[in-house]
PDB file of C-alpha atoms in Angstrom:
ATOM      1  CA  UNK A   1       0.000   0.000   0.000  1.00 49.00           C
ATOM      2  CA  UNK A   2       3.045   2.326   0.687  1.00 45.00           C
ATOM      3  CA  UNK A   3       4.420   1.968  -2.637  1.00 45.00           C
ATOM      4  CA  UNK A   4       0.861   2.435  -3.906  1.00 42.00           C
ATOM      5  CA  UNK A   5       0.835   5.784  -2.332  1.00 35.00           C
ATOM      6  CA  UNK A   6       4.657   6.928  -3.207  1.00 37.00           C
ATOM      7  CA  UNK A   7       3.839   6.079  -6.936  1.00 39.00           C
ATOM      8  CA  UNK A   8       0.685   7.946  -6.768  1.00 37.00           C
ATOM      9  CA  UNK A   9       2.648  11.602  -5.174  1.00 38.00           C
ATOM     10  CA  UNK A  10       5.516  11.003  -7.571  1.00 37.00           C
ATOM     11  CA  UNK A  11       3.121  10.858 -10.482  1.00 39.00           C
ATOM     12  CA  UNK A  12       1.187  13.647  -9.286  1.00 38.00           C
ATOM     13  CA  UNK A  13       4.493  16.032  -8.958  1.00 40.00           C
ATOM     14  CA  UNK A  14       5.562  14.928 -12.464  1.00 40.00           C
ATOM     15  CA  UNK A  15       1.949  15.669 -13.899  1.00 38.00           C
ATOM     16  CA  UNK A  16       1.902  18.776 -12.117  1.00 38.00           C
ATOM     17  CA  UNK A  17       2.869  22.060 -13.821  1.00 42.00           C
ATOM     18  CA  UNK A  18       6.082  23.383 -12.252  1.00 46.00           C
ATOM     19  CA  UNK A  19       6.111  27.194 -11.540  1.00 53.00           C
ATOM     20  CA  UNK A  20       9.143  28.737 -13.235  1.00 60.00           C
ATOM     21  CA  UNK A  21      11.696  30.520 -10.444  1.00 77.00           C
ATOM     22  CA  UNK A  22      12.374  33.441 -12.760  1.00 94.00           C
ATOM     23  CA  UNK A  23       9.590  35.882 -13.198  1.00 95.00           C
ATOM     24  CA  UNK A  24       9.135  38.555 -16.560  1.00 96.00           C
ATOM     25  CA  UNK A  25      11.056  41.572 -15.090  1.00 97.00           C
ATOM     26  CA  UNK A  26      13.625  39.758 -13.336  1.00 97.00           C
ATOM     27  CA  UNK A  27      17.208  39.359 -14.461  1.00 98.00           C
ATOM     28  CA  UNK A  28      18.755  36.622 -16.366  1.00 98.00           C
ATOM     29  CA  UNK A  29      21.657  34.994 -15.400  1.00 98.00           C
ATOM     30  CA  UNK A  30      24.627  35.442 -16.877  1.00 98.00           C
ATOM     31  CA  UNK A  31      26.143  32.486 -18.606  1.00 98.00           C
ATOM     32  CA  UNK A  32      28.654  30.667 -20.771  1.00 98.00           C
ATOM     33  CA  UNK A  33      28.774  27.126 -21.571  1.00 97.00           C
ATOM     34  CA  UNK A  34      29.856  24.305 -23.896  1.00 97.00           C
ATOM     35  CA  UNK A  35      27.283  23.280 -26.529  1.00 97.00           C
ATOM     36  CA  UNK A  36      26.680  21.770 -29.513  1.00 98.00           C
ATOM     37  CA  UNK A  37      25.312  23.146 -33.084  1.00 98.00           C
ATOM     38  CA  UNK A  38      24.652  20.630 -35.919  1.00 97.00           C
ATOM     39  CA  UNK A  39      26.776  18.383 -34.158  1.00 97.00           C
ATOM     40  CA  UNK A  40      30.578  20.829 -34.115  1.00 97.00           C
ATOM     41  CA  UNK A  41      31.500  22.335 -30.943  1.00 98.00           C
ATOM     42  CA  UNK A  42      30.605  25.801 -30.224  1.00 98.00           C
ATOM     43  CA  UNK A  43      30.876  27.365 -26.851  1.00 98.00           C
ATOM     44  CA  UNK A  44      27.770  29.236 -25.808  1.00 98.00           C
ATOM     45  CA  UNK A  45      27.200  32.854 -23.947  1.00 98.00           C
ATOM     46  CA  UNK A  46      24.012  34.257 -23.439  1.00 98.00           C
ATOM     47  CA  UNK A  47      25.475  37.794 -23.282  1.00 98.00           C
ATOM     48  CA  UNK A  48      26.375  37.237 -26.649  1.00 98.00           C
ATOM     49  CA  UNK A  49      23.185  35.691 -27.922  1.00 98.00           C
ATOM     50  CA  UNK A  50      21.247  39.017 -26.872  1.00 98.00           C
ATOM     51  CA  UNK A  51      23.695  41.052 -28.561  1.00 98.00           C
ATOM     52  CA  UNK A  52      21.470  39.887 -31.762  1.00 97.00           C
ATOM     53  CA  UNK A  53      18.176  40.009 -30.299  1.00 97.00           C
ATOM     54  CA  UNK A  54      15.740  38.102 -27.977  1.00 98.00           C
ATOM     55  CA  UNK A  55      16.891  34.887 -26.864  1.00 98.00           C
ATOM     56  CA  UNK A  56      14.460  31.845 -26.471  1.00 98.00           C
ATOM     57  CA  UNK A  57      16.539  29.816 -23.342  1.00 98.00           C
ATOM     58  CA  UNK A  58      14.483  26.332 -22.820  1.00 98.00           C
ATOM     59  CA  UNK A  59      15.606  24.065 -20.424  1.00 97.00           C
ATOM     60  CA  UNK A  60      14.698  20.155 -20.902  1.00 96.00           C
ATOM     61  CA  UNK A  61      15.985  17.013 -18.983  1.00 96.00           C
ATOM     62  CA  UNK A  62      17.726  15.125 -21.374  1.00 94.00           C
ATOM     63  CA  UNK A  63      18.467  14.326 -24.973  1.00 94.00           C
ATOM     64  CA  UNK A  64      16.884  11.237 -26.405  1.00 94.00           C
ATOM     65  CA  UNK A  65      14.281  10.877 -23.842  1.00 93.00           C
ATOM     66  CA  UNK A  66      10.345  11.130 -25.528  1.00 94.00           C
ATOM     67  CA  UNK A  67       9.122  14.751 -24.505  1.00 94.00           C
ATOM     68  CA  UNK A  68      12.591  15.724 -25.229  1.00 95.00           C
ATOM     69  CA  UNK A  69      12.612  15.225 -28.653  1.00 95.00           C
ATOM     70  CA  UNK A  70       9.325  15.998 -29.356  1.00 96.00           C
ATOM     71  CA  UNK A  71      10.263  19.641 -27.929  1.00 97.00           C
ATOM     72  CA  UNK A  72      13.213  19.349 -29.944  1.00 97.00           C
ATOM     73  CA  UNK A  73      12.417  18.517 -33.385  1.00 97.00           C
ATOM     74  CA  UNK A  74       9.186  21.411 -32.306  1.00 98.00           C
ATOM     75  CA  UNK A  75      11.570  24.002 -31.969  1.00 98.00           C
ATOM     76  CA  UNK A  76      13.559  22.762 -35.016  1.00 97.00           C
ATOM     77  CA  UNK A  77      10.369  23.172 -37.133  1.00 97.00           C
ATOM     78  CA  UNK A  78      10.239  26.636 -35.957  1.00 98.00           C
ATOM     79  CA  UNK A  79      13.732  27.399 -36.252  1.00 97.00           C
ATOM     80  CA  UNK A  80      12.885  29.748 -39.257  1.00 97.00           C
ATOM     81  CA  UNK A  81       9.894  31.902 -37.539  1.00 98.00           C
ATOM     82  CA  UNK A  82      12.432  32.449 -34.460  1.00 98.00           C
ATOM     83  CA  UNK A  83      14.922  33.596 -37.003  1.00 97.00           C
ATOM     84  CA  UNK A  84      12.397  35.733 -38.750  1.00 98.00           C
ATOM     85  CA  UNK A  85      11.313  37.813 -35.154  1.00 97.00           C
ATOM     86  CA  UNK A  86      15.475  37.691 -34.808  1.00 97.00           C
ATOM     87  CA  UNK A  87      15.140  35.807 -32.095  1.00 98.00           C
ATOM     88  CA  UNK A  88      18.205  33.074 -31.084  1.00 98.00           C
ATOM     89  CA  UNK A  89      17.173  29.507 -29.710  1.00 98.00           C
ATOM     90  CA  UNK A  90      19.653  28.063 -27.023  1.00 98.00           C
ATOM     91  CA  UNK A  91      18.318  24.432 -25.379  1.00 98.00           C
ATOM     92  CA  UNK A  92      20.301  23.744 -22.406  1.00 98.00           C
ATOM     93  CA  UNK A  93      20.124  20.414 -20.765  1.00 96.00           C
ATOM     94  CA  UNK A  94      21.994  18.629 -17.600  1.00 93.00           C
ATOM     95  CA  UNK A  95      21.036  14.920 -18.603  1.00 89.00           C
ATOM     96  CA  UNK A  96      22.710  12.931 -21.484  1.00 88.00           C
ATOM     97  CA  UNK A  97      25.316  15.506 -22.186  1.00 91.00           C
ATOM     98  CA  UNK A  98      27.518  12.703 -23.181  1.00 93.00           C
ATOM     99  CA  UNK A  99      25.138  12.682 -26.836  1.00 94.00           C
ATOM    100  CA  UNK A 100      24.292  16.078 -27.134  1.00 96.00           C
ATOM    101  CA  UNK A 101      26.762  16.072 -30.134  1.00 96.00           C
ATOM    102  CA  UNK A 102      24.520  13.780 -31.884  1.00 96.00           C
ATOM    103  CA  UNK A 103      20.730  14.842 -30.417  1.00 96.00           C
ATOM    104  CA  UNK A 104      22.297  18.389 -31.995  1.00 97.00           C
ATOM    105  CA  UNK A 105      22.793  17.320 -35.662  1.00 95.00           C
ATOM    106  CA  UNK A 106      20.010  14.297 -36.056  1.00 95.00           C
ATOM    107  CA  UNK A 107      17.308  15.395 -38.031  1.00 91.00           C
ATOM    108  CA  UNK A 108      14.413  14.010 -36.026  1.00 91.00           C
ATOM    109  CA  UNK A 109      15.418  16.163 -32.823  1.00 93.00           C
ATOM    110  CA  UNK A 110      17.303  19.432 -33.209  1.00 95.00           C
ATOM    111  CA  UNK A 111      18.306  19.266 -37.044  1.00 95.00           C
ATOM    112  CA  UNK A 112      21.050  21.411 -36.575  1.00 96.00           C
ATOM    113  CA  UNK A 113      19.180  24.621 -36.759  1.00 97.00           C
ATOM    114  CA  UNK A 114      19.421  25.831 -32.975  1.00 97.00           C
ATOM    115  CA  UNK A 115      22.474  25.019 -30.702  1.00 97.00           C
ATOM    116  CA  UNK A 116      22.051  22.933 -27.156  1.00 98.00           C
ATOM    117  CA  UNK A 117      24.285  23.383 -24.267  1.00 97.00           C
ATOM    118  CA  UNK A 118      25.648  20.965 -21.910  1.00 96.00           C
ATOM    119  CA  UNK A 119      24.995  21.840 -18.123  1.00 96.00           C
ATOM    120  CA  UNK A 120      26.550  18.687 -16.257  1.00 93.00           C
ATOM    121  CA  UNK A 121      25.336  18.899 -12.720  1.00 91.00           C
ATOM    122  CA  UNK A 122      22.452  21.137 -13.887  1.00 95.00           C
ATOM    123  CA  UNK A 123      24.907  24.836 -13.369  1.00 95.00           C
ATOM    124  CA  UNK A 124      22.827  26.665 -15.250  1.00 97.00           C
ATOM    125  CA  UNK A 125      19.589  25.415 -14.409  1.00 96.00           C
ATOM    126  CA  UNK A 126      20.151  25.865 -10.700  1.00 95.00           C
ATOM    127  CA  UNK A 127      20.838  29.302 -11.438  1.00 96.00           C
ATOM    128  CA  UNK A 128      17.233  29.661 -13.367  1.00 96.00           C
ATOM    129  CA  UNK A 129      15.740  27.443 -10.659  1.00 92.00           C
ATOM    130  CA  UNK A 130      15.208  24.954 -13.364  1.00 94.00           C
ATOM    131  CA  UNK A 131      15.803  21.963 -12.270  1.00 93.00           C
ATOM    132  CA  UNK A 132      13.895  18.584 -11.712  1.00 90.00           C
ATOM    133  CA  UNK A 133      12.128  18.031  -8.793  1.00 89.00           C
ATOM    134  CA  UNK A 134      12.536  14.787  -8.536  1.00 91.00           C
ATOM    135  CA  UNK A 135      16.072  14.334 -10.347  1.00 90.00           C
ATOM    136  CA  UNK A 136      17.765  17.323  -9.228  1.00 88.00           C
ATOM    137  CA  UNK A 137      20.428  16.976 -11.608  1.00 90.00           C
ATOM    138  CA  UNK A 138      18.644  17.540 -14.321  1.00 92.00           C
ATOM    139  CA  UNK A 139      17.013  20.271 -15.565  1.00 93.00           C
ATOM    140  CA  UNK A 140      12.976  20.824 -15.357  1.00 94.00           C
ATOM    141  CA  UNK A 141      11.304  21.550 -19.120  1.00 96.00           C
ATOM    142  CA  UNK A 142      11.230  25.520 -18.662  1.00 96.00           C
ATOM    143  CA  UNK A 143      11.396  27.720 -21.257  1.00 97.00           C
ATOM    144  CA  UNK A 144      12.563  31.116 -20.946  1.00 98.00           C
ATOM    145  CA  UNK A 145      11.995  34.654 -23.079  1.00 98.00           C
ATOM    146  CA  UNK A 146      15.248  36.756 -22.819  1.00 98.00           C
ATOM    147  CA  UNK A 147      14.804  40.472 -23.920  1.00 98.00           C
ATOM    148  CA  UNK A 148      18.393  41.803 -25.863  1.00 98.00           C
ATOM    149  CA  UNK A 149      18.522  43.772 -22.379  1.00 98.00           C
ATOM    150  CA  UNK A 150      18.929  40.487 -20.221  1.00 98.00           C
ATOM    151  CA  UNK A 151      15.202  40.965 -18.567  1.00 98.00           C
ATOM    152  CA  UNK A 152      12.952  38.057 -18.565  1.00 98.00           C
ATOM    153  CA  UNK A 153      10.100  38.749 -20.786  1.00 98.00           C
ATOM    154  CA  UNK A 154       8.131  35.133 -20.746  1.00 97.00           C
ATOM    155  CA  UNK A 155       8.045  32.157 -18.107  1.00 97.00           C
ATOM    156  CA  UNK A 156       6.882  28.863 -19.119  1.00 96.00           C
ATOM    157  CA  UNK A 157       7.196  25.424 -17.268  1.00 94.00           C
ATOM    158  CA  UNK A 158       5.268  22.587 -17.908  1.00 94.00           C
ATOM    159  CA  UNK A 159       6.196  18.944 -18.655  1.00 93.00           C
ATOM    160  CA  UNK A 160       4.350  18.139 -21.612  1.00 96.00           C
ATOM    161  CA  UNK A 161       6.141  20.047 -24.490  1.00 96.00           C
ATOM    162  CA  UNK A 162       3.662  20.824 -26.857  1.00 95.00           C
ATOM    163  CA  UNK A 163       3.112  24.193 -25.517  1.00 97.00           C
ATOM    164  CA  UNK A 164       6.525  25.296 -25.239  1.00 98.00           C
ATOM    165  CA  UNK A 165       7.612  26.978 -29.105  1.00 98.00           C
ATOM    166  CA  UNK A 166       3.550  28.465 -29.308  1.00 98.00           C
ATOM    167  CA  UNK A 167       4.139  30.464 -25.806  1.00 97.00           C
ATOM    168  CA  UNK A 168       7.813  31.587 -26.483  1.00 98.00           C
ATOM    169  CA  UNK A 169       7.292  32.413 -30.009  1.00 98.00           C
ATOM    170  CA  UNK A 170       3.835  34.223 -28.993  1.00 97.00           C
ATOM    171  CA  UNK A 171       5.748  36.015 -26.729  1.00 98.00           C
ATOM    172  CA  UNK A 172       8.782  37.154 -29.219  1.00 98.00           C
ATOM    173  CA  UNK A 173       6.649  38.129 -31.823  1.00 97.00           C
ATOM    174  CA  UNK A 174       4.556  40.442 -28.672  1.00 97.00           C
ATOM    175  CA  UNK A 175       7.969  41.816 -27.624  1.00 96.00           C
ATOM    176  CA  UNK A 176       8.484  42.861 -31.464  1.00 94.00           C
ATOM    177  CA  UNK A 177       5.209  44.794 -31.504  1.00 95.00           C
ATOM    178  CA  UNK A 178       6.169  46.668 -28.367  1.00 91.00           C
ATOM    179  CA  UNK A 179       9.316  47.803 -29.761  1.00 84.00           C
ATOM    180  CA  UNK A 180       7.922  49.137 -32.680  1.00 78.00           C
TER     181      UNK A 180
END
């Protein structure tokens, strides 16, 4: 019966939304980081990403797991509208970093058209309160909008990741209207 019930909670935090730490308004952190773009080596700063625009910083557990490459090979479909609102996708993970090479160039998942960063021991996602709940090592699916002046614009952390390239995009392509 106790395992009954301890399946049950740990089903119902995983099901469960997950508030993200980092509210619009607040600051980003700061951060560099090794990474991966169509499978090369490429080392990763966010202060340099905004330099070109918004960034879209989404946090997901790990490479070749299910709702991670469905996100993936989502945002890689909407690589090009990102582009178009000159926005810069970044997907930063803690788990599998040992493949990211690969989940970075295989056309199924990212398709080389957005770069992934390896955060062993979840670094960066601490620092955005992303991480797991119940594999703190890893990083929780949140996905982040970063205006070119380091201020969160958009929050969003669910599990499922259907949601997650419709709410950052939407809120890009709001931030462009503003600044017009």
């Amino acid at each position: 019966m106790k395992r009954i019930v301890l399946a049950a909670a740990v089903a119902a935090v995983l099901a469960s939304p997950a508030a993200a730490a980092l509210k619009p308004g607040d600051k980003a952190p700061n951060f560099t980081a090794p990474g991966y773009l169509a499978g090369d080596p490429v080392q990763l700063s966010l202060a340099e990403a905004l330099k070109k625009g918004p960034v879209v910083l989404y946090f997901f557990p790990s490479a070749y797991t299910k709702g991670c490459n469905l996100e993936a090979h989502l945002f890689s479909e909407a690589a090009d509208q990102f582009k178009a609102q000159k926005a810069t996708v970044i997907g930063v993970t803690a788990g599998a970093v040992d493949r990211l090479a690969q989940f970075s160039k295989d056309t199924e998942h990212c398709g080389g058209k957005f770069a992934v960063a390896a955060d062993p021991g979840a670094r960066i996602a601490k620092s955005y309160d992303s991480v797991l709940t119940v594999k703190p090592d890893w990083s929780d699916r949140t996905s982040y909008v970063i205006a070119p002046n380091g201020t969160i614009l958009h929050a969003y952390s669910k599990l499922d990741p259907s949601e997650h390239v419709t709410e950052t995009l939407g809120a890009v392509k709001a931030y462009n209207v503003r600044k017009k």
